[in-house]
């Protein structure tokens, strides 16, 4: 919460930039409650950054399709969506100057660029700004006030507060105070026309976008795949939730998912494993990025990992590939190439393979800093859930030992945990995975096989 005098005659704005949904959205509900209390109109404001952290047409298309659905839901609740384009912080300052709001509510996000946006806005607007964590079940600043170094230290903190925050989210009610004159706003075609992104990475068609699609995906997972979730480390098994793009863009919340699991009376080992990934691991990723501003640099690795990587920095590499070779899956390893093809073709990668994929980038790059850069670039370029705290922490785990411990010392890796093709072969049918994802072969997502 940031200070400033309340202009009680002005409207309330909800600056939406992480939780893109009208349902189960604590920040939106807080803004609506404040607007009803003050007796003033409420609007949701969104500013599209024409470029954003290596996002391509693939991610923008998925996101904007979902936002159009959310705009319709907001309109049904008498809440307009104001669309702008440009630098989000500058545009929000400009909009606040125009509307003199009584209050601005906004989403919590620990990424550096988002923290800078918030600092700019709070430094220039005259009204209070309330930051609401609608992404985590336990708000990040309550879960821990410091960086947690392992899941085993963070898990008790989450479970200590979990039931306190797992309250039923009230539905969004129609807002009683209409705008006398709507502020200027772009339409969606105009918004899309202002994109300045790489259009060579095309949208994928396997996931529909939006809040309704997110709930349909959850329903299918709980009915058809959750029972097999224990096999999730086998990338040939279709047992994962497929919820990561929807969670990344805030089209559904982990809060709502956990409540739905409870409502259906689901329990057992696989449910516990899923909730561990959904809640503990995802919220640990937010903790990492919040308390590690250099989360995408090797300086963000734990000290033991930095030391061991430095000792082995000049170890001979069996292969060294450049950006283009990694990008085009032109390595000597058919398994790694298949994983990269899956990422390029479908916008996602099996979780176990994403670990192998990142660790091999470390093994085949000139140095750890270069490996980290390449892994983040490829992930953010192709993955629907790129530019996410989960991605940064997962890559940092793979390359820099974040949330892990030291293992047996090896060339290049030092005491960072390594992975091998032989280890993969002990866990799943590697040949089947390669066959599935090598171009020209059948795909799990046939409609998205254009590379």
Coordinates of N, CA and C in Angstrom, one line a residue, residues 81-187:
X81 N -13.4 -1.5 -19.4 CA -12.0 -1.8 -19.6 C -11.3 -0.7 -20.4
X82 N -10.4 0.1 -19.9 CA -9.8 1.2 -20.6 C -8.5 0.6 -21.1
X83 N -8.3 0.6 -22.5 CA -7.1 0.1 -23.1 C -6.2 1.2 -23.6
X84 N -5.0 1.1 -23.3 CA -4.0 2.0 -23.7 C -2.8 1.2 -24.3
X85 N -1.9 1.9 -25.0 CA -0.7 1.3 -25.5 C 0.5 2.2 -25.3
X86 N 1.6 1.6 -25.0 CA 2.8 2.4 -24.7 C 3.6 1.9 -23.5
X87 N 4.4 2.7 -22.9 CA 5.0 2.4 -21.6 C 3.9 2.3 -20.5
X88 N 3.7 1.2 -19.9 CA 2.6 1.1 -19.0 C 2.7 2.1 -17.8
X89 N 3.8 2.3 -17.3 CA 3.9 3.3 -16.1 C 3.6 4.7 -16.6
X90 N 4.1 5.1 -17.7 CA 3.9 6.4 -18.2 C 2.4 6.6 -18.6
X91 N 1.8 5.6 -19.2 CA 0.4 5.7 -19.5 C -0.5 5.7 -18.3
X92 N -0.2 5.0 -17.3 CA -1.0 5.0 -16.1 C -0.9 6.3 -15.4
X93 N 0.3 6.9 -15.4 CA 0.4 8.3 -14.8 C -0.4 9.3 -15.6
X94 N -0.4 9.1 -16.9 CA -1.2 10.0 -17.8 C -2.7 9.8 -17.5
X95 N -3.1 8.6 -17.4 CA -4.5 8.3 -17.1 C -4.9 8.8 -15.8
X96 N -4.1 8.7 -14.8 CA -4.4 9.2 -13.4 C -4.5 10.7 -13.4
X97 N -3.6 11.3 -14.2 CA -3.7 12.8 -14.3 C -5.0 13.2 -15.0
X98 N -5.5 12.4 -15.9 CA -6.7 12.7 -16.6 C -8.0 12.5 -15.8
X99 N -8.0 11.4 -15.0 CA -9.2 11.0 -14.2 C -9.1 11.4 -12.8
X100 N -8.0 11.8 -12.2 CA -7.8 12.1 -10.8 C -8.6 11.0 -9.9
X101 N -8.2 9.8 -10.0 CA -8.9 8.7 -9.2 C -8.7 8.9 -7.7
X102 N -9.7 8.4 -7.0 CA -9.7 8.4 -5.6 C -8.7 7.3 -5.1
X103 N -8.5 6.3 -5.9 CA -7.6 5.2 -5.5 C -7.3 4.3 -6.7
X104 N -6.1 3.8 -6.7 CA -5.7 2.8 -7.7 C -5.3 1.5 -7.0
X105 N -5.9 0.4 -7.4 CA -5.5 -0.9 -7.0 C -4.8 -1.6 -8.1
X106 N -3.8 -2.4 -7.8 CA -3.0 -3.0 -8.8 C -2.5 -4.4 -8.4
X107 N -2.0 -5.2 -9.3 CA -1.5 -6.5 -9.1 C -0.1 -6.5 -8.5
X108 N 0.2 -7.4 -7.7 CA 1.5 -7.7 -7.2 C 2.3 -8.5 -8.3
X109 N 3.5 -8.1 -8.5 CA 4.4 -8.9 -9.4 C 5.8 -8.6 -9.1
X110 N 6.6 -9.6 -8.8 CA 8.0 -9.4 -8.3 C 9.0 -9.1 -9.4
X111 N 8.6 -9.2 -10.7 CA 9.6 -9.0 -11.8 C 10.1 -7.6 -11.7
X112 N 11.4 -7.4 -12.1 CA 12.1 -6.1 -12.0 C 11.3 -5.0 -12.8
X113 N 10.9 -5.3 -14.0 CA 10.3 -4.3 -14.8 C 8.9 -3.9 -14.2
X114 N 8.2 -4.9 -13.6 CA 7.0 -4.5 -12.9 C 7.2 -3.7 -11.7
X115 N 8.2 -4.0 -10.9 CA 8.5 -3.2 -9.7 C 8.9 -1.8 -10.1
X116 N 9.6 -1.6 -11.2 CA 9.9 -0.3 -11.7 C 8.7 0.5 -12.1
X117 N 7.7 -0.2 -12.8 CA 6.5 0.4 -13.2 C 5.8 1.0 -12.0
X118 N 5.7 0.1 -10.9 CA 5.0 0.5 -9.7 C 5.7 1.7 -9.0
X119 N 7.0 1.7 -9.0 CA 7.7 2.8 -8.4 C 7.4 4.1 -9.2
X120 N 7.4 4.0 -10.5 CA 7.1 5.2 -11.3 C 5.7 5.8 -11.0
X121 N 4.8 4.9 -11.0 CA 3.4 5.3 -10.8 C 3.2 5.9 -9.4
X122 N 3.7 5.2 -8.4 CA 3.5 5.7 -7.0 C 4.3 7.0 -6.8
X123 N 5.3 7.2 -7.6 CA 6.1 8.5 -7.4 C 5.5 9.7 -8.1
X124 N 4.4 9.4 -8.9 CA 3.9 10.5 -9.7 C 2.4 10.7 -9.5
X125 N 1.6 9.8 -8.9 CA 0.2 10.0 -8.7 C 0.0 10.5 -7.3
X126 N -1.1 11.2 -7.1 CA -1.4 11.8 -5.8 C -2.3 11.0 -4.9
X127 N -2.9 9.9 -5.5 CA -3.9 9.1 -4.7 C -3.2 7.9 -4.1
X128 N -3.8 7.2 -3.2 CA -3.2 5.9 -2.7 C -3.2 4.9 -3.8
X129 N -2.2 4.0 -3.7 CA -2.1 2.9 -4.6 C -2.0 1.6 -3.7
X130 N -2.9 0.7 -3.9 CA -3.0 -0.5 -3.1 C -2.5 -1.7 -4.0
X131 N -1.5 -2.4 -3.6 CA -0.9 -3.5 -4.3 C -1.5 -4.8 -3.7
X132 N -2.2 -5.6 -4.5 CA -2.9 -6.8 -4.0 C -2.3 -8.0 -4.7
X133 N -1.9 -9.0 -3.9 CA -1.3 -10.3 -4.4 C -2.5 -11.2 -4.7
X134 N -2.9 -11.3 -5.9 CA -3.9 -12.2 -6.4 C -3.3 -13.4 -7.0
X135 N -2.0 -13.5 -7.1 CA -1.4 -14.7 -7.7 C -1.1 -15.8 -6.7
X136 N -0.6 -15.4 -5.6 CA -0.3 -16.4 -4.5 C -1.5 -16.6 -3.6
X137 N -1.6 -17.8 -3.1 CA -2.7 -18.0 -2.0 C -2.2 -17.2 -0.8
X138 N -1.0 -17.5 -0.3 CA -0.5 -16.7 0.8 C 0.3 -15.6 0.2
X139 N -0.1 -14.3 0.5 CA 0.6 -13.2 -0.1 C 2.1 -13.3 0.2
X140 N 2.9 -12.9 -0.9 CA 4.3 -13.1 -0.8 C 5.0 -12.5 0.4
X141 N 4.5 -11.3 0.8 CA 5.1 -10.6 1.9 C 4.7 -11.2 3.2
X142 N 3.7 -12.0 3.3 CA 3.3 -12.7 4.5 C 4.0 -14.1 4.6
X143 N 4.2 -14.7 3.4 CA 4.8 -16.1 3.4 C 6.2 -16.0 3.9
X144 N 7.0 -15.0 3.5 CA 8.3 -14.9 4.1 C 8.9 -13.5 3.8
X145 N 9.7 -12.9 4.7 CA 10.2 -11.6 4.5 C 11.7 -11.7 4.0
X146 N 12.1 -12.9 3.5 CA 13.4 -13.0 3.0 C 13.5 -14.1 2.0
X147 N 14.6 -14.3 1.3 CA 14.7 -15.3 0.3 C 14.8 -16.7 1.0
X148 N 14.0 -17.6 0.6 CA 14.0 -19.0 1.1 C 14.9 -19.8 0.2
X149 N 15.8 -20.5 0.7 CA 16.8 -21.2 -0.1 C 16.4 -22.6 -0.5
X150 N 15.4 -23.2 0.1 CA 14.9 -24.5 -0.3 C 13.5 -24.7 0.0
X151 N 12.8 -25.6 -0.8 CA 11.4 -25.8 -0.6 C 11.1 -26.3 0.9
X152 N 12.0 -27.0 1.4 CA 11.8 -27.6 2.8 C 11.7 -26.5 3.9
X153 N 12.4 -25.4 3.6 CA 12.3 -24.3 4.6 C 11.0 -23.4 4.3
X154 N 10.6 -23.4 3.1 CA 9.5 -22.5 2.7 C 8.1 -23.2 2.9
X155 N 8.1 -24.6 2.7 CA 6.8 -25.3 2.8 C 6.1 -25.1 4.1
X156 N 6.8 -25.2 5.3 CA 6.1 -25.0 6.5 C 5.5 -23.6 6.6
X157 N 6.1 -22.6 6.1 CA 5.6 -21.2 6.1 C 4.3 -21.1 5.3
X158 N 4.3 -21.8 4.2 CA 3.0 -21.8 3.4 C 1.9 -22.5 4.1
X159 N 2.2 -23.7 4.6 CA 1.1 -24.5 5.2 C 0.7 -23.9 6.5
X160 N 1.5 -23.1 7.1 CA 1.1 -22.4 8.4 C 0.0 -21.4 8.1
X161 N 0.0 -20.8 6.9 CA -1.0 -19.8 6.6 C -2.1 -20.2 5.6
X162 N -1.9 -21.4 5.0 CA -2.7 -21.8 3.9 C -4.2 -21.7 4.2
X163 N -4.7 -22.4 5.3 CA -6.1 -22.4 5.5 C -6.7 -21.0 5.9
X164 N -5.8 -20.2 6.4 CA -6.3 -18.8 6.7 C -6.7 -18.0 5.5
X165 N -6.0 -18.3 4.4 CA -6.2 -17.6 3.1 C -7.0 -18.3 2.1
X166 N -7.3 -19.6 2.4 CA -8.2 -20.3 1.5 C -9.7 -20.1 1.7
X167 N -10.0 -18.8 1.7 CA -11.4 -18.5 1.9 C -12.1 -18.5 0.6
X168 N -13.4 -18.7 0.6 CA -14.2 -18.6 -0.7 C -14.2 -17.2 -1.2
X169 N -13.9 -17.1 -2.5 CA -13.9 -15.8 -3.1 C -15.3 -15.4 -3.5
X170 N -15.7 -14.2 -3.1 CA -17.1 -13.8 -3.5 C -17.2 -13.5 -5.0
X171 N -18.3 -13.6 -5.6 CA -18.5 -13.3 -7.0 C -18.4 -11.8 -7.2
X172 N -18.0 -11.4 -8.4 CA -18.0 -10.0 -8.8 C -19.5 -9.5 -9.0
X173 N -19.9 -8.5 -8.3 CA -21.3 -8.0 -8.5 C -21.3 -6.9 -9.5
X174 N -22.4 -6.7 -10.2 CA -22.5 -5.5 -11.1 C -22.3 -4.2 -10.3
X175 N -21.5 -3.3 -10.8 CA -21.1 -2.1 -10.1 C -22.3 -1.1 -10.2
X176 N -22.7 -0.5 -9.1 CA -23.9 0.3 -9.1 C -23.7 1.8 -9.7
X177 N -22.4 2.2 -9.9 CA -22.2 3.6 -10.2 C -21.6 3.6 -11.7
X178 N -22.3 4.0 -12.6 CA -21.9 4.0 -14.0 C -21.1 5.3 -14.3
X179 N -20.2 5.2 -15.3 CA -19.5 6.3 -15.8 C -20.4 7.3 -16.5
X180 N -20.4 8.6 -16.2 CA -21.2 9.5 -17.0 C -20.6 9.7 -18.4
X181 N -19.3 9.7 -18.5 CA -18.7 9.8 -19.8 C -17.5 8.9 -19.8
X182 N -17.4 7.9 -20.6 CA -16.3 7.0 -20.6 C -15.0 7.6 -21.1
X183 N -13.9 7.3 -20.5 CA -12.6 7.9 -20.9 C -12.3 7.2 -22.3
X184 N -11.4 7.9 -23.0 CA -10.9 7.4 -24.3 C -10.2 6.1 -24.1
X185 N -10.5 5.2 -25.1 CA -9.9 3.8 -25.0 C -9.7 3.3 -26.4
X186 N -8.6 2.6 -26.6 CA -8.4 1.8 -27.8 C -9.3 0.7 -27.9
X187 N -9.5 0.2 -29.1 CA -10.2 -1.1 -29.2 C -9.2 -2.2 -29.5

